[in-house]
Tab-separated table of C-alpha atoms in Angstrom:
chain	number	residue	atom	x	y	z
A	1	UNK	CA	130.207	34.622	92.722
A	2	UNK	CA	129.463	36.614	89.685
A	3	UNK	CA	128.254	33.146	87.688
A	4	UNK	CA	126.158	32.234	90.455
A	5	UNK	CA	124.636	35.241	90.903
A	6	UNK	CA	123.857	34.881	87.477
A	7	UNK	CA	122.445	31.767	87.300
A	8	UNK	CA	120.047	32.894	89.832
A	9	UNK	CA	119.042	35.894	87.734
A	10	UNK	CA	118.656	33.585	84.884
A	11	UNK	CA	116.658	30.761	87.138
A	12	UNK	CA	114.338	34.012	88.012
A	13	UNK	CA	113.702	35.288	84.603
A	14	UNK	CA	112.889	32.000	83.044
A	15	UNK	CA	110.306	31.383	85.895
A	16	UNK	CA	108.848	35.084	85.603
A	17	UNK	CA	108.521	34.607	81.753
A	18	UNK	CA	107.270	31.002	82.309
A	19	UNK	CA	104.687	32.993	84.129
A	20	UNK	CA	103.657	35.123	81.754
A	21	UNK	CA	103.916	33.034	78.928
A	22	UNK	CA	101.574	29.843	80.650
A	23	UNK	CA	99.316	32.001	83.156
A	24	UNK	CA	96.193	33.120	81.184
A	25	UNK	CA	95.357	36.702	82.235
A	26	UNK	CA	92.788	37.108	84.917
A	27	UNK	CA	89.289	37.732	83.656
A	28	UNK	CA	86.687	39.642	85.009
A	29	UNK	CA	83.031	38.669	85.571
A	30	UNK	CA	80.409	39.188	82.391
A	31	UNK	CA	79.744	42.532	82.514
A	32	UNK	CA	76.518	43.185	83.931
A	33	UNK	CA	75.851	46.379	81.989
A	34	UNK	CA	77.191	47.857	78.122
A	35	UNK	CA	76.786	51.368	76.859
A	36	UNK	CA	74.352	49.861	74.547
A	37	UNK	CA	72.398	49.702	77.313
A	38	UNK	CA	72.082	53.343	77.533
A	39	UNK	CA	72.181	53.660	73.664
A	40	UNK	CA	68.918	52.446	73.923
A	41	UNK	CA	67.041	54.031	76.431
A	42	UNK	CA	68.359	56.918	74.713
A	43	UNK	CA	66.875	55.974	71.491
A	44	UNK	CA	63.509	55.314	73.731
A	45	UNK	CA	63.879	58.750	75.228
A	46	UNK	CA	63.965	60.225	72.031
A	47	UNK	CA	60.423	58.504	70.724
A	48	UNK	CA	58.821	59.957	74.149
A	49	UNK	CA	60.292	63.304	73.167
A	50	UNK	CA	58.419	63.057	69.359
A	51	UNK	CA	55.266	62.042	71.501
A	52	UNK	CA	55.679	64.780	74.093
A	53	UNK	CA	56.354	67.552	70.899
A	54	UNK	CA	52.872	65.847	68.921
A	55	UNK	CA	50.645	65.947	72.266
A	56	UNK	CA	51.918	69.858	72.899
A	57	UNK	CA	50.939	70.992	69.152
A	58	UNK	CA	47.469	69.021	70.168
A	59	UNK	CA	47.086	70.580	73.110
A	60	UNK	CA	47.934	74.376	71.916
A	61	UNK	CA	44.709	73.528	68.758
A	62	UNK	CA	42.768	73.124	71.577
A	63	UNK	CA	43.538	75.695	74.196
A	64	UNK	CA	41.246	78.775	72.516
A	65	UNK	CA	38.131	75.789	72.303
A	66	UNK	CA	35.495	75.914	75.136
A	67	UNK	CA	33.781	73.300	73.535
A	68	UNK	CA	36.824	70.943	73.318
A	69	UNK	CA	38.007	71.004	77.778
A	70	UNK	CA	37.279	67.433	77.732
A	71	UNK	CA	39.668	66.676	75.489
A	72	UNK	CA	42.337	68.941	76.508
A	73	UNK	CA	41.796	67.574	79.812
A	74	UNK	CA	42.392	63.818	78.324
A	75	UNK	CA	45.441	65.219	76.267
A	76	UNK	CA	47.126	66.961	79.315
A	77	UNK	CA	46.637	64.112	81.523
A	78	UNK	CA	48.369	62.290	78.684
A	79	UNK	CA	51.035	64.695	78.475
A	80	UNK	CA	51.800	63.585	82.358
A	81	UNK	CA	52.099	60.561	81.645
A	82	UNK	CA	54.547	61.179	79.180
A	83	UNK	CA	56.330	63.144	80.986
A	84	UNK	CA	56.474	60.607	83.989
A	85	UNK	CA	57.434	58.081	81.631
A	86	UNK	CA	60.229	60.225	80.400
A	87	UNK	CA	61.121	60.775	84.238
A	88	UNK	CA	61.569	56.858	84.954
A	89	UNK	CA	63.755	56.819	81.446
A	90	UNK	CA	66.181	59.086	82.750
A	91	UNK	CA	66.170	56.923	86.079
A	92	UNK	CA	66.725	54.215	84.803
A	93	UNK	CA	69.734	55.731	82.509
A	94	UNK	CA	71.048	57.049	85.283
A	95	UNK	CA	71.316	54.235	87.137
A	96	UNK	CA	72.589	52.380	84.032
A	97	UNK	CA	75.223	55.191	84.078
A	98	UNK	CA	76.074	54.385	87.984
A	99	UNK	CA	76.392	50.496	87.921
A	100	UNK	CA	78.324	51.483	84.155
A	101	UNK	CA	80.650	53.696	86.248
A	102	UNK	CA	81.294	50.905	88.818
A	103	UNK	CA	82.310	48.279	86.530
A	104	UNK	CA	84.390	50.380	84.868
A	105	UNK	CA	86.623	51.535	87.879
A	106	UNK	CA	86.581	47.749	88.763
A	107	UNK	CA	88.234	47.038	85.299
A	108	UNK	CA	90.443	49.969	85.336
A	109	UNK	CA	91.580	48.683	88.980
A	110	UNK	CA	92.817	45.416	87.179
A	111	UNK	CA	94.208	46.559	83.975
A	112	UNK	CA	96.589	48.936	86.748
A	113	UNK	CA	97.035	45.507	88.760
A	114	UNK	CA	98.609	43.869	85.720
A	115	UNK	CA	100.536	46.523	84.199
A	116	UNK	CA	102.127	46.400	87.918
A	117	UNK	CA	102.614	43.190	87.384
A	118	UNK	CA	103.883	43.217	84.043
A	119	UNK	CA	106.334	46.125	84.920
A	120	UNK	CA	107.893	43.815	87.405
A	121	UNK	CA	107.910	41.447	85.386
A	122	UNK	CA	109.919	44.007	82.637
A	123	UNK	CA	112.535	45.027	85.700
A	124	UNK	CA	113.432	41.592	86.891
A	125	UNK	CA	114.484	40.702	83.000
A	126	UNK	CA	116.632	43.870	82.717
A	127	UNK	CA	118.503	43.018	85.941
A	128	UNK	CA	118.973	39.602	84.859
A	129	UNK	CA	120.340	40.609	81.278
A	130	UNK	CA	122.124	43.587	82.611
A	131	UNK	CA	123.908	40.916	85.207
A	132	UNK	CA	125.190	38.665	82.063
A	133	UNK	CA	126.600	41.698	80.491
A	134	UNK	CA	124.325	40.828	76.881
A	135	UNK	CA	123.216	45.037	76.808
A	136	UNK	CA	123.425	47.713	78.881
A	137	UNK	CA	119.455	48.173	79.675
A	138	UNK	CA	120.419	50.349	82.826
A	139	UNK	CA	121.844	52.981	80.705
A	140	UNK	CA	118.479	52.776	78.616
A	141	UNK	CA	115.840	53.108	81.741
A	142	UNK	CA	118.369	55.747	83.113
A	143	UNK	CA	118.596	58.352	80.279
A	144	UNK	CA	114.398	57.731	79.694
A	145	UNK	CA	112.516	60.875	80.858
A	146	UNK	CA	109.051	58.755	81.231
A	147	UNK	CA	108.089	55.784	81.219
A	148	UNK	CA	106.622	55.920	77.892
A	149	UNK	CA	110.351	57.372	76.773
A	150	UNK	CA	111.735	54.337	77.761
A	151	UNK	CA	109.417	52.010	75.786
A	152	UNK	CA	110.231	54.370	72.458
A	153	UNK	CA	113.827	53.709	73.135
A	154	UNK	CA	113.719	49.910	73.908
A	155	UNK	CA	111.568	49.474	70.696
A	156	UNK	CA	114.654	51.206	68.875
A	157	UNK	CA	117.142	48.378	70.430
A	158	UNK	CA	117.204	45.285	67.449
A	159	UNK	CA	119.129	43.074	70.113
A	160	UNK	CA	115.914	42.720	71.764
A	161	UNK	CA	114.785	39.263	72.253
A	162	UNK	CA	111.546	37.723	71.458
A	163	UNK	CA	111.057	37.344	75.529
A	164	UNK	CA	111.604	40.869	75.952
A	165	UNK	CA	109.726	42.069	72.892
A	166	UNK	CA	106.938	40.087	73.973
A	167	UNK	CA	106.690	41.537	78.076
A	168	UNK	CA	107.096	45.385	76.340
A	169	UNK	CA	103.884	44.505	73.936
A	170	UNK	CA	101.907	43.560	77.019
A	171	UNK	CA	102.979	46.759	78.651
A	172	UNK	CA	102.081	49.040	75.823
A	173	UNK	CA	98.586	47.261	75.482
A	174	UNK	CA	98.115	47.436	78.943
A	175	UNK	CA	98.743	51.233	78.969
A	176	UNK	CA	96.433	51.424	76.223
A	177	UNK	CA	93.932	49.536	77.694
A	178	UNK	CA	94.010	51.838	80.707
A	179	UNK	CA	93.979	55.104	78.661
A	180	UNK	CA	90.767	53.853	77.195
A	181	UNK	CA	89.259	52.926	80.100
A	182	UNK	CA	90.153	56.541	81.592
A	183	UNK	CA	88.597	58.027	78.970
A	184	UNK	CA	85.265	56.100	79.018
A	185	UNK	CA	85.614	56.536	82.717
A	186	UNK	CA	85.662	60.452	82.415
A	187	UNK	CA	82.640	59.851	79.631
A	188	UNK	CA	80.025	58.012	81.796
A	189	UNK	CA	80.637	60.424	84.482
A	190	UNK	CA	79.536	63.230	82.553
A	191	UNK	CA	76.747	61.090	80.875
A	192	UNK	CA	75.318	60.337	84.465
A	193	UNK	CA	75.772	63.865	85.371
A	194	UNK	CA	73.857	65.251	82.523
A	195	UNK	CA	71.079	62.884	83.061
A	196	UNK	CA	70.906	64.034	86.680
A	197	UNK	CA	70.491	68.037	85.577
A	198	UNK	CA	67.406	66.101	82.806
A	199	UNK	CA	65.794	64.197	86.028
A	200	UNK	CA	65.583	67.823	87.535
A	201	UNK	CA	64.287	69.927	84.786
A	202	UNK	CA	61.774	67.135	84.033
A	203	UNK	CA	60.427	66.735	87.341
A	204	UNK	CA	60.055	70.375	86.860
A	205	UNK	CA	58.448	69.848	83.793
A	206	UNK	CA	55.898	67.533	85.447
A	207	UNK	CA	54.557	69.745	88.044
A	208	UNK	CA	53.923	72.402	85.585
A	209	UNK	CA	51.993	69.779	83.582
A	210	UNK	CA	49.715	68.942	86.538
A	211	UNK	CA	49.059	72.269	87.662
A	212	UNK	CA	47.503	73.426	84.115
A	213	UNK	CA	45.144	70.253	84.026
A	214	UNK	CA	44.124	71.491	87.582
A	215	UNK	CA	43.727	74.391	86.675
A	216	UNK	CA	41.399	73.955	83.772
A	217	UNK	CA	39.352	71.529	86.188
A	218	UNK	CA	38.709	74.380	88.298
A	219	UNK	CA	38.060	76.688	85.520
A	220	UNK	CA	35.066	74.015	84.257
A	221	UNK	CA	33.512	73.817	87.988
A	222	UNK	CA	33.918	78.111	88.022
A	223	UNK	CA	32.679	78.751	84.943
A	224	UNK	CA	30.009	75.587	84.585
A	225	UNK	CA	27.539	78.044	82.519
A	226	UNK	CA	30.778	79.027	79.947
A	227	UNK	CA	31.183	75.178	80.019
A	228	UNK	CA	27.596	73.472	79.633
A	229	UNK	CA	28.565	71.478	77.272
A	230	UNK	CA	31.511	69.801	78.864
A	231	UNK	CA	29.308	69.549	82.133
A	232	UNK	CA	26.747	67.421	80.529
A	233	UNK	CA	29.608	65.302	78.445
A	234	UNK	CA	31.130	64.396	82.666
A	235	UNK	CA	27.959	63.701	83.726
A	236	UNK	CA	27.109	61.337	80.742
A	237	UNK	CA	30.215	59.707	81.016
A	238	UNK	CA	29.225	59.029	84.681
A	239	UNK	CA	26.098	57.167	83.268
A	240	UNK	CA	27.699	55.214	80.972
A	241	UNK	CA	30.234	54.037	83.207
A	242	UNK	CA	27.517	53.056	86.382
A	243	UNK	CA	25.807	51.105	83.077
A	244	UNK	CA	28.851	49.843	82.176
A	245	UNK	CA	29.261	47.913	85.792
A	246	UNK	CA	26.390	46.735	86.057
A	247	UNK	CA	26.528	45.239	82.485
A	248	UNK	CA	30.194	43.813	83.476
A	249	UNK	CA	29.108	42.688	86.948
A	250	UNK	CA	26.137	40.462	84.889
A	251	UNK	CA	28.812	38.689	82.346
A	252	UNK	CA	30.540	37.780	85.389
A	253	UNK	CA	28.059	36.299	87.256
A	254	UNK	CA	26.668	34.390	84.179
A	255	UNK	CA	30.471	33.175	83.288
A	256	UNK	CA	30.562	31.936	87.241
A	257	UNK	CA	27.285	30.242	86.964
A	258	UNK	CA	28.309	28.292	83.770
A	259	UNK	CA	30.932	27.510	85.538
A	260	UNK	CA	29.360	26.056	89.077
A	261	UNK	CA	30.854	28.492	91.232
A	262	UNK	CA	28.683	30.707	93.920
A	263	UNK	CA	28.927	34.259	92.929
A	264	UNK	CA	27.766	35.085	96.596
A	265	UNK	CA	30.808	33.988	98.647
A	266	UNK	CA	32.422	36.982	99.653
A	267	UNK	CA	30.780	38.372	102.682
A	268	UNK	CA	33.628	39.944	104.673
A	269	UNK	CA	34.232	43.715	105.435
A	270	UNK	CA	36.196	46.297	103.501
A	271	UNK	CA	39.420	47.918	104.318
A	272	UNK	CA	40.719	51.765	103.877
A	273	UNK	CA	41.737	51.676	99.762
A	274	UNK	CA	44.625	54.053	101.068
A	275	UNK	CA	46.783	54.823	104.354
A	276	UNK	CA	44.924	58.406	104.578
A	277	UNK	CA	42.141	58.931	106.535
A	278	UNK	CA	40.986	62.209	105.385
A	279	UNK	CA	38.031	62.829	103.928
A	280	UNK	CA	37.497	65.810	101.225
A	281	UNK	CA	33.837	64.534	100.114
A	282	UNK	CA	31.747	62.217	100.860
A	283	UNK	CA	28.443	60.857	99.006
A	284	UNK	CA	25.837	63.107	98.239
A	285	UNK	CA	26.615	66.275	99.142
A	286	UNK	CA	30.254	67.828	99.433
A	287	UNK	CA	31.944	69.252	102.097
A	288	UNK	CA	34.583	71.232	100.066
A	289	UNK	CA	33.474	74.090	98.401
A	290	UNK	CA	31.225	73.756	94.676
A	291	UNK	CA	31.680	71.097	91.729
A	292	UNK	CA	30.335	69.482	89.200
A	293	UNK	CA	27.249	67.474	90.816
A	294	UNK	CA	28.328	69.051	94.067
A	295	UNK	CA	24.848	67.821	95.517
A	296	UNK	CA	25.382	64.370	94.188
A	297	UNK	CA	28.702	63.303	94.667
A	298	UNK	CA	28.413	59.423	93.690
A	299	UNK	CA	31.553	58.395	95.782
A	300	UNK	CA	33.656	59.461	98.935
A	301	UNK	CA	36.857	61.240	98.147
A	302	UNK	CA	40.003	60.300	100.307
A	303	UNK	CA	42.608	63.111	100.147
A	304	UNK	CA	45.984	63.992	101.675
A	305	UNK	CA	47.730	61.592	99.600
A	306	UNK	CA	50.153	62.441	96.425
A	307	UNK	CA	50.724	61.018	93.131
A	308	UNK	CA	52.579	57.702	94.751
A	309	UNK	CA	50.190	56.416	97.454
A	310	UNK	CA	49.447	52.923	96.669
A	311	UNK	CA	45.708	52.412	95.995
A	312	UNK	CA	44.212	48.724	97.634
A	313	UNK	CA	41.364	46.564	96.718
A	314	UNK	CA	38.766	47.010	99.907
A	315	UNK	CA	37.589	43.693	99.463
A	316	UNK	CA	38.645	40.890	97.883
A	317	UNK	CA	37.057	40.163	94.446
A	318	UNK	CA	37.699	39.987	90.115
A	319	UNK	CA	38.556	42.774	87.955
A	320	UNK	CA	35.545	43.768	86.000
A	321	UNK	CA	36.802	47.126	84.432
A	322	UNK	CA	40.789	48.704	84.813
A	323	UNK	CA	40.461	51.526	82.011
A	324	UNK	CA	40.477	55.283	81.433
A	325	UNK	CA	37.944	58.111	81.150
A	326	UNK	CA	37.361	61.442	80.689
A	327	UNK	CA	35.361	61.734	84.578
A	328	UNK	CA	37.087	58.998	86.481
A	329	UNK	CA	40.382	59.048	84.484
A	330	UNK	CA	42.093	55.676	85.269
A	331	UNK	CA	39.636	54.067	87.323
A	332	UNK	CA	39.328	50.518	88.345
A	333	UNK	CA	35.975	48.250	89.326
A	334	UNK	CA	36.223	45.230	91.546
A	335	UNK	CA	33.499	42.621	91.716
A	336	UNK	CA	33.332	40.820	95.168
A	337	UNK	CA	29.526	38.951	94.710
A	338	UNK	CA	26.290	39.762	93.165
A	339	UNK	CA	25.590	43.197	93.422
A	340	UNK	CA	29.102	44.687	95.257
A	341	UNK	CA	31.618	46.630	93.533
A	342	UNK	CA	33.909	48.957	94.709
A	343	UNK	CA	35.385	51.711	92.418
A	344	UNK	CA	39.127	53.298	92.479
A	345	UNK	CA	38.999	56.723	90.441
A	346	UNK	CA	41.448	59.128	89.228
A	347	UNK	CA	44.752	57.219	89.787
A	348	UNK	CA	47.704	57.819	87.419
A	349	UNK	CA	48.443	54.493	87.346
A	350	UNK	CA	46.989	50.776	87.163
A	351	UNK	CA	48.382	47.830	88.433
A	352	UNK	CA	45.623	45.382	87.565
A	353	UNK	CA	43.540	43.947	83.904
A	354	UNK	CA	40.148	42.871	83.539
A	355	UNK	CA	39.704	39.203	85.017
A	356	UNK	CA	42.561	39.300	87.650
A	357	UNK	CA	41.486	38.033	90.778
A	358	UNK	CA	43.282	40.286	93.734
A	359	UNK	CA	42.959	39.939	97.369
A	360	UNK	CA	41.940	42.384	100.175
A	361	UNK	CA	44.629	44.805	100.502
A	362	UNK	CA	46.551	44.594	97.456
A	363	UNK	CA	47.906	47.012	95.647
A	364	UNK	CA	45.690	47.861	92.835
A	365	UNK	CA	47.140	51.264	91.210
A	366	UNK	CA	48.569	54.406	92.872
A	367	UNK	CA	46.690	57.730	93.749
A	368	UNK	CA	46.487	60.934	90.748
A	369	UNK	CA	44.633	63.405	89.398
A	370	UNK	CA	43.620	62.372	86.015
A	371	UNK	CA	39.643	62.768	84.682
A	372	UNK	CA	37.505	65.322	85.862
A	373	UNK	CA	40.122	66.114	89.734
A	374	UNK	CA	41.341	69.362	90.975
A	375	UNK	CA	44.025	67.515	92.554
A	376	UNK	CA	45.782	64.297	93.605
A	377	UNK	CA	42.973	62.455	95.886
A	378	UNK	CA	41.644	58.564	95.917
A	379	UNK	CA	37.804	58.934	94.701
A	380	UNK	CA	35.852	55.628	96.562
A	381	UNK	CA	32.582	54.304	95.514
A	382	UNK	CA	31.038	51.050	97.308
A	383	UNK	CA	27.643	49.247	95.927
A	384	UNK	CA	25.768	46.569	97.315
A	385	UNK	CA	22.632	44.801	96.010
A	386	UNK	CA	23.245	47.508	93.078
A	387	UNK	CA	22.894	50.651	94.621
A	388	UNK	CA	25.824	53.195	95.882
A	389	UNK	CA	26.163	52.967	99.734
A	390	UNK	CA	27.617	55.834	102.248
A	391	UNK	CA	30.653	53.332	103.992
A	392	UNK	CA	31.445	56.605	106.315
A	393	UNK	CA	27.796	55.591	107.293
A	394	UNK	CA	26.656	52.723	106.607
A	395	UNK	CA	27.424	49.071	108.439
A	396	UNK	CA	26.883	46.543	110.270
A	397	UNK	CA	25.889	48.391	113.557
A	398	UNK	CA	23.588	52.076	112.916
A	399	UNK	CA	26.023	54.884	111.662
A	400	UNK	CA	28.856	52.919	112.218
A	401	UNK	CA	30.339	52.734	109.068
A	402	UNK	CA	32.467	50.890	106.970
A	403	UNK	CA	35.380	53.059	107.064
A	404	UNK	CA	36.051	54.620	110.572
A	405	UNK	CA	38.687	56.680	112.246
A	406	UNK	CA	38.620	59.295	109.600
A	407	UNK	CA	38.754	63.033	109.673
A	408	UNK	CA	36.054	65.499	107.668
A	409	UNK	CA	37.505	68.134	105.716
A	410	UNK	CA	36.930	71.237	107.660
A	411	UNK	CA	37.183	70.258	110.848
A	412	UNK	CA	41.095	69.531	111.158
């Protein structure tokens, strides 16, 4: 009975080492994500973080300046964008971090599966020698305090065979390999943590940011005596920029005729540029209070919308201007025929380049306050045959309008 029962214990141990020795250990997928991923965007937060120090010292030179508000205006707004580019860094490392943090626990899952494995492996070769009578292995795993005891005492054993040598390496790597992973575990989890308490204290950071280039809009359109000088520079960038379409709207209508295509082909309507339908000013005079060429507003002024409301073309139409300046901020001009533009002012972001051809309703940049704005809003400006219309006012049937439905500021 004994023999047999040995034989079995032998048939078992050859097949579990067979096992080990001819199975290749399972593999997980390519990892999708490396901490050099997050080496890096920490590298590229640290450039932002030179920038942000540079365009602080530039802004404090200028602070005491009357003279220079234009250009303290132009550095704060690009101090929010630095800032929001900062805030999409951290994003993006924390959710680097998270997908990081997953694929770890999925590989410290298996490395546990196969030291199982492997320990089982280890047990059923002790019984089996311990059956033949070659050592006494029980009296080994019994006097061990741990587990890791009982590996330093095996290692001490010379009668050891290569077999057995061979299933304790795999153990003790394995343990290793889970150990590390632990401790990388326990590392990204902090990391994602810290760059959750950053997100915060940025975002933080951001608002501040907006609410001093506000606030030294508000101080120019106060104070417009104290700040001549800055009041004329607006209103001559306003020129140049109304020159500046028309000069664009000509190249493209001469590049279309040497071409053979009908500049005139786009008759249709327009659409609301954003989903609010509140108005703060419209053309000509303003309904909220003062401002620089309060009694000639040049466009209609859609608020109630944030820093993320997505800005759409009216019409469709070509690109003739996406660029950035010190009235409009980032402002965009669409061609849609001779003579008909539409203009998208003070966004903090564009989505489109000169010579893209976009369709009605798509996105074209998202709301801000950057340029000459006392807050987030969508400034709106709509020529045809050259000259700025009213499209609160001005349609197809008598004071119907372009744009309907909306609400005056003032009287909601």
């Amino acid at each position: 009975m004994r023999r047999t029962k040995t034989r079995r214990a032998a048939a078992l141990l050859a097949f579990l080492l067979a096992l080990a020795v001819l199975t290749p250990t399972l593999t997980l997928p390519v990892e999708a994500v490396k901490q050099s991923d997050i080496d890096a965007l920490k590298e590229d937060a640290n450039d932002l973080a030179s920038q942000r120090k540079k365009l602080q010292e530039r802004i404090n030179a200028l602070k005491s300046d009357k003279s220079k508000a234009i250009q303290q205006k132009e550095l704060l707004d690009e101090q929010v964008d630095n800032t929001q580019a900062e805030i999409n860094n951290v994003q993006r490392q924390i959710d680097t971090y998270t997908a990081l943090i997953a694929q770890t626990e999925d590989e410290l899952a298996e490395a546990e599966r196969q030291e199982e494995a492997q320990y089982e492996l280890f047990c059923a070769r002790v019984r089996a020698m311990e059956e033949r009578g070659d050592i006494s292995y029980w009296a080994v795993l019994f006097r061990a305090e741990s587990f890791t005891d009982m590996l330093s005492r095996l290692d001490a054993i010379n009668e050891l065979m290569d077999s057995d040598q061979a299933v304790i390496d795999r153990l003790q790597a394995l343990q290793e390999e889970i150990k590390t992973k632990q401790a990388d575990l326990e590392e990204q989890k902090a990391g994602v943590e810290s760059a959750k308490a950053e997100l915060l204290q940025k975002k933080s950071e951001l608002e501040d940011q907006r609410a001093e280039a506000i606030a030294l809009v508000k101080e120019i359109d106060d104070n417009q005596a104290e700040y001549q000088a800055t009041v004329d520079q607006i209103k001559a960038d306003e020129q140049r920029i109304e020159q500046q379409v028309k000069e664009m709207q000509k190249k493209l209508e001469e590049e279309m005729a040497a071409q053979g295509k009908n500049y005139n082909t786009n008759p249709g309507g327009y659409i609301w540029p954003v989903d609010s339908r509140y108005i703060t000013s419209t053309v000509g005079g303003r309904t909220s209070p003062g401002g620089i060429g309060s009694t000639n507003h040049k466009g209609t002024d859609i608020g109630r919308v944030g820093y993320t409301s997505s800005v759409y073309a009216a019409k469709a139409g070509t690109v003739i201007i996406s660029q950035k300046s010190s009235s409009y901020g980032n402002y965009i001009v669409i061609s849609h025929g001779s003579g008909n533009t539409t203009l998208y002012a003070h966004l903090s972001s564009r989505k489109v380049s000169v010579g893209d051809v976009v369709q009605q309703g798509q996105v074209i940049g998202i709301t801000g306050s950057t340029g000459h704005s006392t807050g987030p809003h969508l400034h709106f400006e709509i020529t045809e045959n050259g000259v700025r219309i009213n499209p609160l006012n001005h349609g197809a049937e008598p004071r119907k309008g372009y744009l309907t439905g909306y609400t005056l500021s003032g009287s909601a």
